[in-house]
Amino acid sequence: MSDRFRVEEVEAVAPPPRARVEDGAGEAPRERDYLSGFLRQAPRTDAPGEPGGALYEAVIDALKEIYDPEIPVNIYDLGLIYGVELNDEGHATVMMTLTTPHCPVAESMPAEVEMRVAAVPGIAFADVNLVWDPPWDPQKMSDDAKLELGML
């Protein structure tokens, strides 16, 4: 059994009817455009320090420039960054972990993260909090990192 579709080409489509509101007895009904105010609103912009904001994304880009010396993947995609918080005064706090407490860069990596984040224009001061809970595991890696390491 074959289904067939009929195609009809048109030049234009008539706009749908607008809602009609009757104000009271004796008055003629008037049309009202319920979307008029909504369509005139300016788009909401993200706060610079929030995910999606320019400053936040600049910090993430800086983190993506730091590579683990043993694994050819940046620390952000590797899943070592657990959180980034920015306040209005330009103070950045990065919560991160390492693949293992015995990692050879356990002493130098947090200092490099602090230095790179503090170098981002708009960041006045950076703190790095090294945490071990929850422990890092390969499931925290991005799909790009897994692909790079042949895990996908």
PDB file of C-alpha atoms in Angstrom:
ATOM      1  CA  MET A   1       0.000   0.000   0.000  1.00  0.00           C
ATOM      2  CA  SER A   2       1.410   3.352  -1.008  1.00  0.00           C
ATOM      3  CA  ASP A   3       0.643   6.612   0.748  1.00  0.00           C
ATOM      4  CA  ARG A   4       0.513   9.665  -1.442  1.00  0.00           C
ATOM      5  CA  PHE A   5       0.788  13.248  -0.359  1.00  0.00           C
ATOM      6  CA  ARG A   6      -0.816  16.162  -2.086  1.00  0.00           C
ATOM      7  CA  VAL A   7       1.370  19.253  -2.182  1.00  0.00           C
ATOM      8  CA  GLU A   8      -0.225  22.642  -2.520  1.00  0.00           C
ATOM      9  CA  GLU A   9       1.880  25.725  -3.091  1.00  0.00           C
ATOM     10  CA  VAL A  10       0.509  29.026  -1.829  1.00  0.00           C
ATOM     11  CA  GLU A  11       1.635  32.619  -2.196  1.00  0.00           C
ATOM     12  CA  ALA A  12       0.687  33.734   1.315  1.00  0.00           C
ATOM     13  CA  VAL A  13      -1.160  32.587   4.397  1.00  0.00           C
ATOM     14  CA  ALA A  14      -3.824  34.746   6.012  1.00  0.00           C
ATOM     15  CA  PRO A  15      -2.980  35.737   9.613  1.00  0.00           C
ATOM     16  CA  PRO A  16      -5.029  33.954  12.280  1.00  0.00           C
ATOM     17  CA  PRO A  17      -7.915  35.906  13.794  1.00  0.00           C
ATOM     18  CA  ARG A  18      -7.108  37.963  16.873  1.00  0.00           C
ATOM     19  CA  ALA A  19      -8.829  37.468  20.178  1.00  0.00           C
ATOM     20  CA  ARG A  20     -11.842  39.678  20.655  1.00  0.00           C
ATOM     21  CA  VAL A  21     -12.622  41.312  23.973  1.00  0.00           C
ATOM     22  CA  GLU A  22     -15.952  42.840  24.799  1.00  0.00           C
ATOM     23  CA  ASP A  23     -15.600  45.666  27.300  1.00  0.00           C
ATOM     24  CA  GLY A  24     -19.211  45.961  28.199  1.00  0.00           C
ATOM     25  CA  ALA A  25     -22.711  46.187  26.991  1.00  0.00           C
ATOM     26  CA  GLY A  26     -23.351  48.519  24.099  1.00  0.00           C
ATOM     27  CA  GLU A  27     -19.723  48.783  23.007  1.00  0.00           C
ATOM     28  CA  ALA A  28     -18.408  47.174  19.891  1.00  0.00           C
ATOM     29  CA  PRO A  29     -15.969  44.310  20.468  1.00  0.00           C
ATOM     30  CA  ARG A  30     -12.311  45.264  19.989  1.00  0.00           C
ATOM     31  CA  GLU A  31      -9.338  43.219  18.886  1.00  0.00           C
ATOM     32  CA  ARG A  32      -6.414  42.699  21.222  1.00  0.00           C
ATOM     33  CA  ASP A  33      -2.917  41.486  20.389  1.00  0.00           C
ATOM     34  CA  TYR A  34      -1.716  39.492  23.380  1.00  0.00           C
ATOM     35  CA  LEU A  35       1.831  39.134  22.036  1.00  0.00           C
ATOM     36  CA  SER A  36       2.503  42.789  21.278  1.00  0.00           C
ATOM     37  CA  GLY A  37       4.315  43.576  24.543  1.00  0.00           C
ATOM     38  CA  PHE A  38       6.142  40.264  24.578  1.00  0.00           C
ATOM     39  CA  LEU A  39       7.533  40.719  21.092  1.00  0.00           C
ATOM     40  CA  ARG A  40       8.861  44.212  21.930  1.00  0.00           C
ATOM     41  CA  GLN A  41      10.886  43.004  24.925  1.00  0.00           C
ATOM     42  CA  ALA A  42      14.662  43.008  24.620  1.00  0.00           C
ATOM     43  CA  PRO A  43      16.309  39.611  24.960  1.00  0.00           C
ATOM     44  CA  ARG A  44      17.573  38.783  28.431  1.00  0.00           C
ATOM     45  CA  THR A  45      21.339  38.849  28.597  1.00  0.00           C
ATOM     46  CA  ASP A  46      23.352  36.563  30.809  1.00  0.00           C
ATOM     47  CA  ALA A  47      25.203  38.061  33.736  1.00  0.00           C
ATOM     48  CA  PRO A  48      28.941  38.102  32.939  1.00  0.00           C
ATOM     49  CA  GLY A  49      29.820  35.931  35.936  1.00  0.00           C
ATOM     50  CA  GLU A  50      27.116  33.323  35.373  1.00  0.00           C
ATOM     51  CA  PRO A  51      27.376  30.265  33.124  1.00  0.00           C
ATOM     52  CA  GLY A  52      26.965  31.532  29.584  1.00  0.00           C
ATOM     53  CA  GLY A  53      28.219  34.999  30.537  1.00  0.00           C
ATOM     54  CA  ALA A  54      31.316  36.449  28.897  1.00  0.00           C
ATOM     55  CA  LEU A  55      33.544  36.470  31.994  1.00  0.00           C
ATOM     56  CA  TYR A  56      32.541  32.964  33.046  1.00  0.00           C
ATOM     57  CA  GLU A  57      33.208  31.625  29.560  1.00  0.00           C
ATOM     58  CA  ALA A  58      36.598  33.395  29.481  1.00  0.00           C
ATOM     59  CA  VAL A  59      37.549  31.595  32.704  1.00  0.00           C
ATOM     60  CA  ILE A  60      36.431  28.263  31.225  1.00  0.00           C
ATOM     61  CA  ASP A  61      38.486  28.975  28.091  1.00  0.00           C
ATOM     62  CA  ALA A  62      41.535  29.661  30.285  1.00  0.00           C
ATOM     63  CA  LEU A  63      40.989  26.343  32.080  1.00  0.00           C
ATOM     64  CA  LYS A  64      40.781  24.550  28.738  1.00  0.00           C
ATOM     65  CA  GLU A  65      44.316  25.748  27.957  1.00  0.00           C
ATOM     66  CA  ILE A  66      45.779  23.750  30.870  1.00  0.00           C
ATOM     67  CA  TYR A  67      46.654  20.177  29.965  1.00  0.00           C
ATOM     68  CA  ASP A  68      47.316  17.226  32.212  1.00  0.00           C
ATOM     69  CA  PRO A  69      50.991  16.323  31.643  1.00  0.00           C
ATOM     70  CA  GLU A  70      50.277  12.569  31.516  1.00  0.00           C
ATOM     71  CA  ILE A  71      47.032  12.633  29.532  1.00  0.00           C
ATOM     72  CA  PRO A  72      46.744  14.711  26.326  1.00  0.00           C
ATOM     73  CA  VAL A  73      43.453  16.316  27.424  1.00  0.00           C
ATOM     74  CA  ASN A  74      42.762  19.671  29.054  1.00  0.00           C
ATOM     75  CA  ILE A  75      41.777  19.636  32.717  1.00  0.00           C
ATOM     76  CA  TYR A  76      38.263  20.971  32.041  1.00  0.00           C
ATOM     77  CA  ASP A  77      37.338  18.216  29.577  1.00  0.00           C
ATOM     78  CA  LEU A  78      39.120  15.701  31.777  1.00  0.00           C
ATOM     79  CA  GLY A  79      36.505  16.507  34.439  1.00  0.00           C
ATOM     80  CA  LEU A  80      38.938  17.840  37.037  1.00  0.00           C
ATOM     81  CA  ILE A  81      37.042  21.133  37.430  1.00  0.00           C
ATOM     82  CA  TYR A  82      34.080  20.642  39.746  1.00  0.00           C
ATOM     83  CA  GLY A  83      32.903  24.250  39.850  1.00  0.00           C
ATOM     84  CA  VAL A  84      33.670  27.876  39.039  1.00  0.00           C
ATOM     85  CA  GLU A  85      32.148  30.743  41.016  1.00  0.00           C
ATOM     86  CA  LEU A  86      32.597  34.428  40.217  1.00  0.00           C
ATOM     87  CA  ASN A  87      31.438  37.385  42.278  1.00  0.00           C
ATOM     88  CA  ASP A  88      30.840  41.010  41.286  1.00  0.00           C
ATOM     89  CA  GLU A  89      34.233  42.128  42.612  1.00  0.00           C
ATOM     90  CA  GLY A  90      36.084  39.868  40.168  1.00  0.00           C
ATOM     91  CA  HIS A  91      36.932  37.153  42.698  1.00  0.00           C
ATOM     92  CA  ALA A  92      37.034  33.697  41.107  1.00  0.00           C
ATOM     93  CA  THR A  93      36.859  30.488  43.090  1.00  0.00           C
ATOM     94  CA  VAL A  94      37.669  27.253  41.287  1.00  0.00           C
ATOM     95  CA  MET A  95      36.884  23.920  42.902  1.00  0.00           C
ATOM     96  CA  MET A  96      38.944  21.148  41.359  1.00  0.00           C
ATOM     97  CA  THR A  97      40.379  17.726  41.954  1.00  0.00           C
ATOM     98  CA  LEU A  98      43.176  15.636  40.500  1.00  0.00           C
ATOM     99  CA  THR A  99      43.025  12.168  38.988  1.00  0.00           C
ATOM    100  CA  THR A 100      44.699  10.810  42.135  1.00  0.00           C
ATOM    101  CA  PRO A 101      46.134  12.284  45.355  1.00  0.00           C
ATOM    102  CA  HIS A 102      49.523  10.884  44.280  1.00  0.00           C
ATOM    103  CA  CYS A 103      49.439  12.777  40.981  1.00  0.00           C
ATOM    104  CA  PRO A 104      52.919  14.109  40.126  1.00  0.00           C
ATOM    105  CA  VAL A 105      51.507  17.611  39.594  1.00  0.00           C
ATOM    106  CA  ALA A 106      49.535  17.719  42.860  1.00  0.00           C
ATOM    107  CA  GLU A 107      51.586  20.673  44.060  1.00  0.00           C
ATOM    108  CA  SER A 108      52.008  22.589  40.808  1.00  0.00           C
ATOM    109  CA  MET A 109      48.634  22.134  39.053  1.00  0.00           C
ATOM    110  CA  PRO A 110      46.484  24.166  41.521  1.00  0.00           C
ATOM    111  CA  ALA A 111      49.046  27.006  41.346  1.00  0.00           C
ATOM    112  CA  GLU A 112      48.919  26.962  37.535  1.00  0.00           C
ATOM    113  CA  VAL A 113      45.103  27.031  37.602  1.00  0.00           C
ATOM    114  CA  GLU A 114      45.172  29.981  39.998  1.00  0.00           C
ATOM    115  CA  MET A 115      47.681  31.854  37.826  1.00  0.00           C
ATOM    116  CA  ARG A 116      45.797  31.247  34.558  1.00  0.00           C
ATOM    117  CA  VAL A 117      42.401  32.187  35.991  1.00  0.00           C
ATOM    118  CA  ALA A 118      43.800  35.326  37.650  1.00  0.00           C
ATOM    119  CA  ALA A 119      45.223  36.376  34.262  1.00  0.00           C
ATOM    120  CA  VAL A 120      41.747  36.511  32.678  1.00  0.00           C
ATOM    121  CA  PRO A 121      40.738  40.158  32.073  1.00  0.00           C
ATOM    122  CA  GLY A 122      38.049  41.038  34.609  1.00  0.00           C
ATOM    123  CA  ILE A 123      39.335  38.657  37.289  1.00  0.00           C
ATOM    124  CA  ALA A 124      41.005  40.477  40.170  1.00  0.00           C
ATOM    125  CA  PHE A 125      41.782  37.512  42.392  1.00  0.00           C
ATOM    126  CA  ALA A 126      41.586  33.718  42.026  1.00  0.00           C
ATOM    127  CA  ASP A 127      41.327  30.985  44.653  1.00  0.00           C
ATOM    128  CA  VAL A 128      41.675  27.284  43.945  1.00  0.00           C
ATOM    129  CA  ASN A 129      40.138  24.771  46.319  1.00  0.00           C
ATOM    130  CA  LEU A 130      41.520  21.274  45.836  1.00  0.00           C
ATOM    131  CA  VAL A 131      38.987  18.640  46.884  1.00  0.00           C
ATOM    132  CA  TRP A 132      38.996  14.853  46.931  1.00  0.00           C
ATOM    133  CA  ASP A 133      35.299  14.227  47.489  1.00  0.00           C
ATOM    134  CA  PRO A 134      33.764  13.130  45.241  1.00  0.00           C
ATOM    135  CA  PRO A 135      36.794  11.335  43.869  1.00  0.00           C
ATOM    136  CA  TRP A 136      37.571  11.732  40.188  1.00  0.00           C
ATOM    137  CA  ASP A 137      36.697   8.876  37.869  1.00  0.00           C
ATOM    138  CA  PRO A 138      36.755   8.524  34.064  1.00  0.00           C
ATOM    139  CA  GLN A 139      32.982   9.037  33.873  1.00  0.00           C
ATOM    140  CA  LYS A 140      33.545  12.728  34.664  1.00  0.00           C
ATOM    141  CA  MET A 141      35.327  13.252  31.330  1.00  0.00           C
ATOM    142  CA  SER A 142      33.570  15.012  28.479  1.00  0.00           C
ATOM    143  CA  ASP A 143      32.744  13.045  25.341  1.00  0.00           C
ATOM    144  CA  ASP A 144      35.514  14.976  23.528  1.00  0.00           C
ATOM    145  CA  ALA A 145      38.061  13.756  26.088  1.00  0.00           C
ATOM    146  CA  LYS A 146      36.797  10.184  25.879  1.00  0.00           C
ATOM    147  CA  LEU A 147      37.028  10.331  22.080  1.00  0.00           C
ATOM    148  CA  GLU A 148      40.571  11.722  22.269  1.00  0.00           C
ATOM    149  CA  LEU A 149      41.590   8.847  24.547  1.00  0.00           C
ATOM    150  CA  GLY A 150      39.839   6.181  22.456  1.00  0.00           C
ATOM    151  CA  MET A 151      37.185   5.471  25.064  1.00  0.00           C
ATOM    152  CA  LEU A 152      34.199   6.051  22.754  1.00  0.00           C
TER     153      LEU A 152
END
